[in-house]
Short mmCIF file of C-alpha atoms in Angstrom, two decimals:
data_model
loop_
_atom_site.label_atom_id
_atom_site.label_comp_id
_atom_site.label_asym_id
_atom_site.label_seq_id
_atom_site.Cartn_x
_atom_site.Cartn_y
_atom_site.Cartn_z
CA MET R 72 4.28 -43.32 32.55
CA ARG R 73 5.85 -46.63 33.74
CA PHE R 74 9.43 -47.86 33.28
CA ASN R 75 10.46 -51.51 33.71
CA LEU R 76 14.16 -51.22 34.67
CA SER R 77 14.47 -54.97 35.24
CA SER R 78 13.80 -56.05 31.71
CA PRO R 79 16.78 -57.07 29.52
CA ALA R 80 15.75 -54.78 26.69
CA ALA R 81 15.74 -51.82 29.02
CA SER R 82 19.25 -52.61 30.17
CA ARG R 83 20.51 -52.62 26.56
CA ARG R 84 18.48 -49.67 25.18
CA PRO R 85 19.76 -46.13 26.32
CA LEU R 86 17.18 -43.95 28.00
CA SER R 87 15.87 -40.93 26.17
CA ILE R 88 16.54 -37.48 27.52
CA ALA R 89 12.93 -37.05 28.76
CA ALA R 90 13.03 -40.44 30.53
CA ALA R 91 16.40 -39.65 32.13
CA ALA R 92 15.12 -36.31 33.31
CA LEU R 93 11.89 -37.90 34.79
CA LEU R 94 13.85 -40.57 36.67
CA THR R 95 16.17 -37.92 38.09
CA THR R 96 13.18 -35.89 39.32
CA LEU R 97 11.48 -39.01 40.88
CA ALA R 98 14.73 -40.05 42.61
CA ALA R 99 15.23 -36.57 44.00
CA ALA R 100 11.69 -36.07 45.24
CA PRO R 101 12.20 -37.63 48.74
CA LEU R 102 15.35 -35.52 49.21
CA VAL R 103 13.43 -32.39 48.18
CA ARG R 104 10.56 -33.12 50.61
CA SER R 105 13.12 -33.78 53.42
CA ALA R 106 14.91 -30.52 52.63
CA ARG R 107 11.64 -28.52 52.59
CA ALA R 108 10.66 -30.03 56.02
CA GLN R 109 13.94 -28.77 57.51
CA ALA R 110 13.99 -25.49 55.67
CA PRO R 111 12.73 -22.26 57.37
CA ALA R 112 9.43 -20.74 56.54
CA GLN R 113 10.79 -18.43 53.70
CA ALA R 114 13.58 -19.77 51.42
CA PRO R 115 16.25 -17.48 50.13
CA ALA R 116 16.06 -16.04 46.64
CA SER R 117 18.64 -18.43 45.32
CA ALA R 118 16.44 -21.43 46.15
CA ARG R 119 13.33 -20.08 44.46
CA PRO R 120 12.28 -21.71 41.18
CA ARG R 121 13.75 -19.95 38.23
CA ARG R 122 11.90 -18.83 35.19
CA PRO R 123 12.12 -21.47 32.39
CA LEU R 124 13.87 -20.58 29.12
CA THR R 125 11.57 -19.98 26.17
CA GLN R 126 11.94 -18.66 22.66
CA ASP R 127 11.18 -15.09 23.98
CA THR R 128 14.16 -15.51 26.27
CA TYR R 129 16.48 -16.45 23.35
CA ASP R 130 15.17 -13.49 21.33
CA SER R 131 16.05 -11.09 24.13
CA TRP R 132 19.71 -12.10 24.14
CA ARG R 133 21.84 -9.25 22.81
CA GLN R 134 25.07 -9.21 20.86
CA LEU R 135 27.52 -6.54 19.78
CA GLN R 136 27.61 -5.71 15.98
CA GLY R 137 29.71 -3.42 13.84
CA PRO R 138 32.28 -2.02 16.32
CA THR R 139 33.95 1.10 14.74
CA LEU R 140 36.78 3.08 16.20
CA SER R 141 36.88 6.83 15.63
CA PRO R 142 39.89 8.15 13.61
CA ASP R 143 41.54 9.70 16.68
CA GLY R 144 40.94 6.51 18.69
CA ARG R 145 39.11 8.13 21.51
CA TRP R 146 35.71 6.66 20.79
CA VAL R 147 34.22 3.35 19.82
CA ALA R 148 30.70 2.98 18.40
CA TYR R 149 28.66 -0.24 18.00
CA THR R 150 25.13 -1.60 17.80
CA LEU R 151 23.75 -3.66 20.74
CA THR R 152 21.05 -5.71 19.15
CA PRO R 153 18.81 -8.59 20.34
CA VAL R 154 18.21 -11.76 18.35
CA VAL R 155 14.78 -10.39 17.59
CA GLY R 156 13.69 -6.90 18.66
CA ASP R 157 14.87 -3.26 18.78
CA GLY R 158 18.48 -2.38 19.21
CA GLU R 159 20.40 0.65 20.30
CA MET R 160 23.52 2.50 19.33
CA VAL R 161 26.23 2.79 21.93
CA VAL R 162 29.12 5.24 21.70
CA ARG R 163 31.72 4.82 24.44
CA SER R 164 34.90 6.61 25.27
CA THR R 165 38.05 4.47 25.11
CA ALA R 166 39.46 6.18 28.24
CA ALA R 167 38.99 4.48 31.63
CA GLY R 168 35.78 5.73 33.24
CA GLY R 169 34.99 7.72 30.17
CA ALA R 170 31.50 8.88 28.91
CA GLU R 171 28.90 6.64 27.31
CA HIS R 172 26.06 7.67 25.05
CA ARG R 173 23.11 5.50 23.96
CA ALA R 174 20.43 6.09 21.36
CA PRO R 175 17.68 3.82 19.98
CA ARG R 176 18.34 2.35 16.57
CA GLY R 177 15.02 0.54 15.87
CA PHE R 178 14.29 -2.90 14.53
CA THR R 179 17.79 -4.29 14.02
CA GLY R 180 17.22 -7.84 15.30
CA ARG R 181 15.16 -9.26 12.46
CA PRO R 182 14.31 -12.96 12.15
CA GLN R 183 15.21 -14.82 8.96
CA THR R 184 12.01 -15.18 7.00
CA ARG R 185 13.27 -15.88 3.44
CA PRO R 186 14.73 -19.19 2.33
CA ALA R 187 18.23 -19.43 0.61
CA VAL R 188 19.53 -16.43 2.49
CA ASP R 189 23.08 -16.78 3.95
CA SER R 190 22.35 -14.76 7.15
CA VAL R 191 19.77 -12.66 8.75
CA PHE R 192 19.52 -8.90 8.54
CA THR R 193 22.61 -7.08 9.96
CA ALA R 194 22.46 -3.33 10.49
CA PRO R 195 25.26 -1.44 8.65
CA ALA R 196 28.12 -0.41 10.93
CA PRO R 197 28.14 3.30 12.08
CA VAL R 198 30.53 5.78 10.25
CA TRP R 199 32.72 8.38 11.92
CA SER R 200 33.37 11.77 10.44
CA ALA R 201 36.95 12.54 9.60
CA ASP R 202 37.33 14.85 12.67
CA SER R 203 35.94 12.25 15.05
CA ARG R 204 33.18 14.67 16.25
CA HIS R 205 30.16 12.91 14.84
CA VAL R 206 29.06 9.41 14.30
CA LEU R 207 26.50 8.64 11.59
CA TYR R 208 24.25 5.62 11.19
CA LEU R 209 20.87 4.59 9.74
CA ALA R 210 18.05 4.22 12.28
CA TYR R 211 15.09 2.09 11.61
CA PRO R 212 11.40 2.07 12.76
CA PRO R 213 10.62 0.07 15.87
CA ARG R 214 9.55 -3.52 15.67
CA ALA R 215 5.97 -2.81 16.45
CA GLU R 216 5.70 -0.43 13.49
CA ALA R 217 7.35 -2.86 11.09
CA GLU R 218 4.98 -5.75 12.12
CA ARG R 219 1.86 -3.60 11.91
CA ALA R 220 2.82 -2.70 8.29
CA MET R 221 3.34 -6.37 7.66
CA ARG R 222 -0.08 -7.33 8.93
CA GLU R 223 -1.75 -4.61 6.93
CA ARG R 224 0.05 -5.85 3.78
CA ARG R 225 -1.27 -9.35 4.40
CA ARG R 226 -4.83 -8.00 4.59
CA GLY R 227 -4.49 -6.51 1.17
CA ALA R 228 -4.18 -2.92 2.27
CA GLU R 229 -1.45 -0.55 1.13
CA PRO R 230 0.15 0.66 4.41
CA GLN R 231 2.67 3.44 4.63
CA GLN R 232 5.93 1.54 4.52
CA PRO R 233 8.25 2.29 7.49
CA ARG R 234 11.36 4.05 6.27
CA SER R 235 14.82 4.38 7.69
CA SER R 236 16.22 7.65 9.10
CA LEU R 237 19.77 9.19 9.22
CA ALA R 238 20.97 9.77 12.82
CA ILE R 239 23.84 12.22 13.50
CA LEU R 240 25.16 11.77 17.00
CA SER R 241 27.62 14.22 18.63
CA ALA R 242 30.41 12.51 20.58
CA ALA R 243 30.88 15.49 22.83
CA ASP R 244 27.40 15.57 24.44
CA GLY R 245 25.62 12.56 23.02
CA ARG R 246 22.90 14.61 21.26
CA ALA R 247 21.38 12.78 18.29
CA GLU R 248 19.64 14.51 15.37
CA THR R 249 17.45 12.37 13.17
CA ILE R 250 16.66 13.14 9.56
CA PRO R 251 13.58 10.96 8.40
CA ARG R 252 13.17 9.20 5.02
CA VAL R 253 16.93 8.68 4.14
CA ARG R 254 17.83 5.84 1.93
CA SER R 255 21.68 5.99 2.26
CA PHE R 256 24.59 8.29 3.10
CA ARG R 257 28.26 8.80 2.37
CA VAL R 258 31.04 10.48 4.42
CA PRO R 259 34.55 11.34 3.15
CA ARG R 260 37.02 9.00 4.81
CA ASP R 261 40.10 11.17 5.13
CA ALA R 262 38.91 14.75 5.21
CA GLY R 263 35.88 17.00 4.91
CA ASN R 264 33.33 17.86 7.50
CA TRP R 265 30.25 17.09 5.50
CA VAL R 266 27.95 14.24 4.61
CA ALA R 267 25.82 13.45 1.54
CA TYR R 268 22.63 11.48 1.94
CA LEU R 269 19.93 10.44 -0.53
CA MET R 270 16.32 10.89 0.41
CA GLU R 271 13.48 8.43 -0.23
CA PRO R 272 11.51 9.34 -3.35
CA ASP R 273 8.37 11.37 -2.94
CA SER R 274 5.38 9.15 -2.59
CA ALA R 275 3.28 11.33 -4.82
CA ALA R 276 5.81 10.97 -7.63
CA VAL R 277 5.94 7.20 -7.58
CA PRO R 278 2.60 6.60 -9.34
CA ALA R 279 3.65 9.15 -12.09
CA ALA R 280 6.80 7.31 -12.61
CA ARG R 281 4.96 4.03 -13.06
CA ARG R 282 2.61 5.71 -15.64
CA ASP R 283 5.62 6.94 -17.56
CA SER R 284 7.30 3.56 -17.57
CA ALA R 285 4.06 1.89 -18.87
CA ALA R 286 3.79 4.08 -21.93
CA PRO R 287 3.39 1.98 -25.10
CA ALA R 288 6.59 1.49 -27.00
CA GLY R 289 4.98 1.76 -30.36
CA ALA R 290 3.72 5.36 -29.97
CA ALA R 291 4.61 7.59 -32.90
CA ALA R 292 6.31 10.18 -30.81
CA ALA R 293 6.68 11.33 -27.21
CA THR R 294 7.37 14.70 -25.60
CA THR R 295 9.44 15.54 -22.59
CA PRO R 296 8.10 17.93 -19.86
CA GLY R 297 9.92 20.66 -21.60
CA GLY R 298 8.07 20.06 -24.85
CA ALA R 299 10.97 18.53 -26.82
CA ALA R 300 10.17 15.46 -28.88
CA ARG R 301 12.25 12.37 -28.52
CA PRO R 302 12.55 9.60 -31.13
CA VAL R 303 10.62 6.45 -30.33
CA THR R 304 11.10 3.25 -32.28
CA ALA R 305 8.38 1.10 -33.80
CA ASP R 306 6.78 -1.63 -31.78
CA THR R 307 8.85 -4.78 -31.96
CA GLY R 308 6.92 -6.77 -29.42
CA ALA R 309 9.30 -5.91 -26.63
CA ARG R 310 8.02 -4.94 -23.25
CA PRO R 311 8.69 -1.23 -22.38
CA ARG R 312 11.71 -0.81 -20.17
CA ARG R 313 10.86 0.53 -16.72
CA ARG R 314 12.71 3.75 -16.12
CA GLU R 315 13.83 4.55 -12.61
CA TYR R 316 13.93 8.21 -11.60
CA GLY R 317 16.19 9.70 -8.98
CA SER R 318 15.41 11.56 -5.70
CA THR R 319 16.85 14.42 -3.73
CA LEU R 320 20.45 14.29 -2.77
CA VAL R 321 21.38 16.50 0.24
CA VAL R 322 24.86 17.79 1.04
CA ARG R 323 25.01 18.85 4.71
CA ASP R 324 27.75 20.68 6.56
CA LEU R 325 28.15 18.88 9.88
CA ALA R 326 29.47 21.98 11.69
CA THR R 327 26.94 24.59 10.49
CA GLY R 328 23.97 22.42 9.45
CA ALA R 329 23.84 24.27 6.10
CA GLU R 330 22.34 22.06 3.28
CA THR R 331 22.54 22.03 -0.47
CA ARG R 332 19.87 19.92 -2.38
CA ILE R 333 20.38 18.29 -5.75
CA ALA R 334 17.31 16.94 -7.52
CA ASP R 335 16.80 13.64 -9.41
CA VAL R 336 19.94 11.87 -8.24
CA LEU R 337 19.90 8.11 -8.86
CA ALA R 338 23.36 7.14 -7.38
CA TYR R 339 26.32 8.99 -5.89
CA THR R 340 29.81 8.53 -4.48
CA VAL R 341 32.52 10.68 -2.80
CA THR R 342 36.27 10.63 -2.88
CA ASP R 343 38.23 9.68 0.16
CA SER R 344 39.83 13.11 0.36
CA GLY R 345 36.34 14.80 0.29
CA ALA R 346 37.33 16.94 -2.71
CA TRP R 347 34.72 15.59 -5.13
CA LEU R 348 31.20 14.46 -4.97
CA GLY R 349 30.00 12.46 -8.00
CA TYR R 350 26.42 11.53 -9.00
CA THR R 351 24.25 10.36 -11.75
CA VAL R 352 20.92 12.13 -12.61
CA SER R 353 17.72 10.38 -13.94
CA SER R 354 15.09 13.10 -14.42
CA ARG R 355 11.76 13.58 -16.18
CA ASP R 356 13.47 16.45 -17.82
CA GLU R 357 15.61 14.35 -20.08
CA ALA R 358 18.07 17.22 -20.76
CA ARG R 359 19.09 16.89 -17.21
CA ASP R 360 20.11 13.24 -17.50
CA GLY R 361 23.84 12.74 -17.07
CA ALA R 362 26.85 12.09 -15.00
CA TYR R 363 28.12 15.07 -12.86
CA VAL R 364 30.82 15.85 -10.37
CA ARG R 365 30.65 18.72 -7.81
CA SER R 366 33.78 20.40 -6.29
CA MET R 367 33.72 20.26 -2.48
CA ARG R 368 37.06 22.08 -1.81
CA PRO R 369 36.98 25.44 0.00
CA SER R 370 36.58 28.35 -2.23
CA THR R 371 39.90 29.82 -3.58
CA SER R 372 40.90 32.37 -6.19
CA SER R 373 41.16 29.55 -8.79
CA GLY R 374 37.94 27.66 -8.01
CA GLN R 375 34.62 27.75 -6.19
CA ALA R 376 33.30 25.23 -3.82
CA GLY R 377 29.94 23.63 -4.79
CA ARG R 378 30.51 24.22 -8.60
CA GLU R 379 28.93 21.47 -10.68
CA TYR R 380 30.56 19.98 -13.79
CA ALA R 381 28.83 17.84 -16.37
CA LEU R 382 30.88 14.94 -17.58
CA LEU R 383 28.34 13.71 -20.05
CA ALA R 384 24.70 14.69 -20.38
CA GLY R 385 21.84 13.77 -22.54
CA HIS R 386 18.84 11.37 -22.56
CA GLY R 387 19.89 7.95 -21.30
CA ASN R 388 20.80 5.89 -18.23
CA TYR R 389 24.08 6.56 -16.36
CA LYS R 390 25.30 4.07 -13.91
CA GLN R 391 28.33 2.64 -12.00
CA LEU R 392 29.92 6.06 -11.38
CA THR R 393 33.18 5.53 -9.44
CA PHE R 394 36.47 7.40 -8.64
CA ASP R 395 39.97 6.08 -8.52
CA ARG R 396 41.88 6.11 -5.19
CA ALA R 397 43.63 9.38 -5.95
CA GLY R 398 40.38 11.17 -6.96
CA ALA R 399 41.91 12.11 -10.33
CA GLN R 400 39.72 10.01 -12.64
CA VAL R 401 36.07 8.96 -12.78
CA ALA R 402 34.55 6.29 -14.86
CA PHE R 403 30.91 5.16 -15.52
CA VAL R 404 28.77 3.32 -18.06
CA SER R 405 25.87 4.89 -20.09
CA ASP R 406 23.45 3.82 -22.92
CA ARG R 407 23.30 7.42 -24.25
CA ASP R 408 24.56 6.51 -27.73
CA GLU R 409 21.59 4.14 -28.26
CA SER R 410 18.95 5.64 -25.99
CA GLY R 411 16.38 5.50 -28.77
CA ALA R 412 16.87 1.88 -29.50
CA PRO R 413 14.42 -0.86 -28.18
CA LYS R 414 17.42 -2.52 -26.42
CA PRO R 415 20.05 0.14 -25.76
CA ARG R 416 23.49 -1.09 -25.05
CA TYR R 417 25.93 0.42 -22.62
CA ALA R 418 29.36 1.89 -23.29
CA LEU R 419 32.36 2.55 -20.92
CA TYR R 420 33.36 6.17 -20.28
CA LEU R 421 36.33 7.85 -18.60
CA ALA R 422 36.91 11.46 -17.50
CA SER R 423 39.97 13.07 -16.05
CA LEU R 424 39.72 15.50 -13.02
CA ARG R 425 43.32 16.65 -13.13
CA ALA R 426 42.54 19.86 -15.03
CA ALA R 427 39.99 20.82 -12.44
CA ARG R 428 42.77 21.03 -9.75
CA GLY R 429 43.98 24.26 -11.45
CA GLY R 430 40.60 25.92 -11.52
CA SER R 431 39.48 24.92 -15.01
CA ALA R 432 36.56 22.58 -15.78
CA PRO R 433 37.34 18.80 -16.09
CA ALA R 434 37.46 17.37 -19.54
CA GLN R 435 34.38 15.81 -21.04
CA ALA R 436 34.14 12.04 -20.61
CA ARG R 437 35.58 10.09 -23.53
CA ARG R 438 34.24 6.67 -24.61
CA LEU R 439 36.66 3.81 -24.05
CA VAL R 440 34.54 0.78 -25.04
CA ALA R 441 31.87 1.14 -27.61
CA PRO R 442 28.47 -0.76 -27.37
CA ASP R 443 29.51 -3.17 -30.10
CA ALA R 444 33.04 -3.81 -28.88
CA ALA R 445 32.23 -7.38 -27.72
CA ALA R 446 29.44 -8.05 -30.24
CA ALA R 447 31.48 -10.83 -31.89
CA GLU R 448 31.37 -12.85 -28.59
CA SER R 449 27.65 -12.02 -28.11
CA LEU R 450 28.58 -9.87 -25.02
CA VAL R 451 27.73 -6.38 -24.04
CA VAL R 452 29.02 -3.95 -21.42
CA ALA R 453 27.18 -4.76 -18.13
CA ASP R 454 25.43 -2.06 -16.15
CA ARG R 455 25.58 -4.16 -13.03
CA GLY R 456 28.21 -6.23 -11.19
CA ARG R 457 31.75 -5.41 -10.31
CA PHE R 458 33.02 -1.98 -11.44
CA ALA R 459 36.14 -0.33 -10.06
CA PHE R 460 39.56 1.08 -10.77
CA THR R 461 42.70 -0.95 -9.93
CA ARG R 462 44.68 0.34 -6.99
CA ASP R 463 47.08 2.46 -9.03
CA GLY R 464 44.33 3.81 -11.33
CA SER R 465 45.92 2.41 -14.49
CA ALA R 466 43.04 0.09 -15.38
CA ILE R 467 39.27 -0.35 -14.99
CA VAL R 468 37.65 -3.62 -13.92
CA PHE R 469 34.16 -4.00 -15.28
CA GLY R 470 31.77 -6.63 -16.52
CA LEU R 471 30.65 -8.07 -19.85
CA ALA R 472 27.21 -9.61 -19.83
CA PRO R 473 25.76 -12.14 -22.25
CA LEU R 474 23.50 -10.68 -24.89
CA THR R 475 19.80 -11.17 -23.89
CA PRO R 476 17.72 -13.09 -26.38
CA ASP R 477 15.15 -11.39 -28.52
CA SER R 478 11.85 -10.52 -27.03
CA ILE R 479 9.03 -13.02 -27.07
CA PRO R 480 6.27 -12.05 -29.51
CA ALA R 481 2.92 -11.01 -28.04
CA ASP R 482 1.11 -13.98 -29.60
CA SER R 483 3.56 -16.61 -28.29
CA LEU R 484 2.43 -19.42 -26.07
CA ALA R 485 5.54 -19.34 -23.92
CA ASP R 486 3.74 -17.64 -21.02
CA LYS R 487 0.90 -20.13 -21.15
CA ALA R 488 2.93 -23.24 -21.00
CA VAL R 489 4.43 -23.64 -17.47
CA PHE R 490 6.92 -26.47 -16.98
CA ASP R 491 10.24 -27.20 -15.27
CA LEU R 492 13.07 -28.63 -17.34
CA TRP R 493 15.99 -30.16 -15.50
CA HIS R 494 18.93 -32.13 -16.74
CA TYR R 495 20.65 -34.73 -14.56
CA GLN R 496 24.01 -33.05 -14.98
CA GLU R 497 22.82 -29.77 -13.60
CA ALA R 498 24.39 -29.09 -10.19
CA ARG R 499 21.33 -27.14 -8.88
CA LEU R 500 17.78 -28.38 -8.47
CA GLN R 501 14.85 -26.36 -9.90
CA PRO R 502 13.79 -24.79 -6.63
CA GLN R 503 17.30 -23.40 -6.09
CA GLN R 504 17.45 -22.22 -9.64
CA ARG R 505 14.15 -20.40 -9.23
CA LEU R 506 15.37 -18.60 -6.12
CA GLU R 507 18.63 -17.62 -7.82
CA ALA R 508 17.03 -16.65 -11.21
CA ASN R 509 17.57 -12.91 -10.79
CA ARG R 510 21.23 -13.35 -9.87
CA ASP R 511 21.82 -15.56 -12.87
CA ARG R 512 20.24 -12.97 -15.22
CA GLY R 513 22.52 -10.31 -13.83
CA ARG R 514 25.74 -12.28 -14.09
CA ALA R 515 28.75 -10.67 -15.79
CA PHE R 516 32.17 -11.81 -16.89
CA THR R 517 35.13 -9.83 -15.61
CA ALA R 518 36.94 -7.68 -18.11
CA VAL R 519 39.88 -5.20 -17.75
CA TYR R 520 40.50 -2.04 -19.78
CA GLN R 521 44.15 -0.83 -19.64
CA ILE R 522 43.92 2.92 -19.95
CA ALA R 523 47.46 3.64 -21.10
CA ARG R 524 47.43 0.93 -23.75
CA GLY R 525 43.84 1.45 -24.85
CA ARG R 526 43.21 -2.26 -24.73
CA MET R 527 40.27 -4.34 -23.37
CA LEU R 528 40.78 -7.90 -22.20
CA ARG R 529 38.08 -10.30 -21.19
CA VAL R 530 39.30 -12.60 -18.37
CA GLY R 531 36.14 -14.21 -16.82
CA SER R 532 33.78 -16.60 -18.38
CA ASP R 533 30.99 -18.94 -17.45
CA THR R 534 33.58 -21.37 -16.09
CA LEU R 535 35.89 -18.66 -14.51
CA SER R 536 33.42 -16.76 -12.28
CA GLN R 537 35.90 -15.56 -9.71
CA VAL R 538 38.67 -13.23 -10.94
CA THR R 539 41.22 -11.25 -8.96
CA VAL R 540 43.10 -8.48 -10.82
CA SER R 541 46.48 -7.19 -9.70
CA ASP R 542 46.93 -3.65 -8.44
CA ASP R 543 48.55 -2.59 -11.72
CA GLY R 544 46.02 -4.30 -13.94
CA ARG R 545 48.74 -6.39 -15.65
CA PHE R 546 47.92 -9.80 -14.18
CA ALA R 547 44.74 -11.71 -13.13
CA LEU R 548 44.11 -14.89 -11.15
CA ALA R 549 41.05 -16.73 -12.12
#
């Protein structure tokens, strides 16, 4: 490569980075040769050539994620994860010169491989037990196992998908117990020395679930595993709704290791006080479907720990189960009233747990919002999206979704004609709309139900997508 430094054009045009580096190297070459001639036979380590920075070097750089302080302030736990690679869980004492425990956490540094994603994968922060004796976190398979499964999937094989595990680490001695095939876990925040975790579904039961969901909608009748017949509507051209079945929920005492297993749980939640465990059941035995709560208080003369109460049961889907902050009320949505319809709509339910504090069973859930409450506005109660009590428990914030259009007939040409339709006033281009299609289908408008007044108010709309409701449920900012 030759450079003409005397030309007028070269004097006016700035040098590129590569050219400047080359000129610097050439100018320093005589000095380097002179220094080498005067240097001793073996140069010190500081003068040896350093390893160049590559992408592998960047991938090995580690950062601290999810620092969590124990309730008593004596321990801090965090994940030390590389940009790409396997991370480790670190539990350190806050005292000067205190103990430190480390345990592998698996493939936490995952590269971003999907477009239109705001950030790369971030491992959830660890969670401390209320007594600060244990820290719990999800551990993942190592990077080599995850990449091997990806290669097998690309070849068309059906590899055994790597699953996460629940790790329970003792702060006293650093011993970690790992429970494989755990999907999620919950720990009471303020009290209680137990954890509830949901297992991955049994691999042998998944094909059976797919066969059940693919049953024709126009069959004359269907029977449950117990032999009871359930009504099935005539074929209207609608595709059969895929039914999702639950898996095993395990309640584990952290001190003794004793476990209680609950079958067919789809979703679950716990109160901050640790007094109640709530869960929804989706079972092949349709009589078991429902929303339940389980008392987790110590056994007394007026009540028994571990007793299960059914808030509402019967064939249908039960979702969005949530407690208020005081643990005195529980709300959820269900399509039980229209479970036999081709397109069952959801209703909003509420149950009070105050009666159970005296030893009696909680009252059955009562319906607050019927499926056709917003039919005049072509809206239905949403089974997804935001769902919570206000801070004082006087109102419920939930979603109203637009009514889906009628199903496409089987002889329609809609699936055979593929085209993109875009209007110049649309803010998003077609590729972005395609990536965000699932999110758009699940959109819901914010609504508030004031419990004392028995009134429902719709606040959000397609132009008011962000809504903040006050703690007492009386005002909203949109």
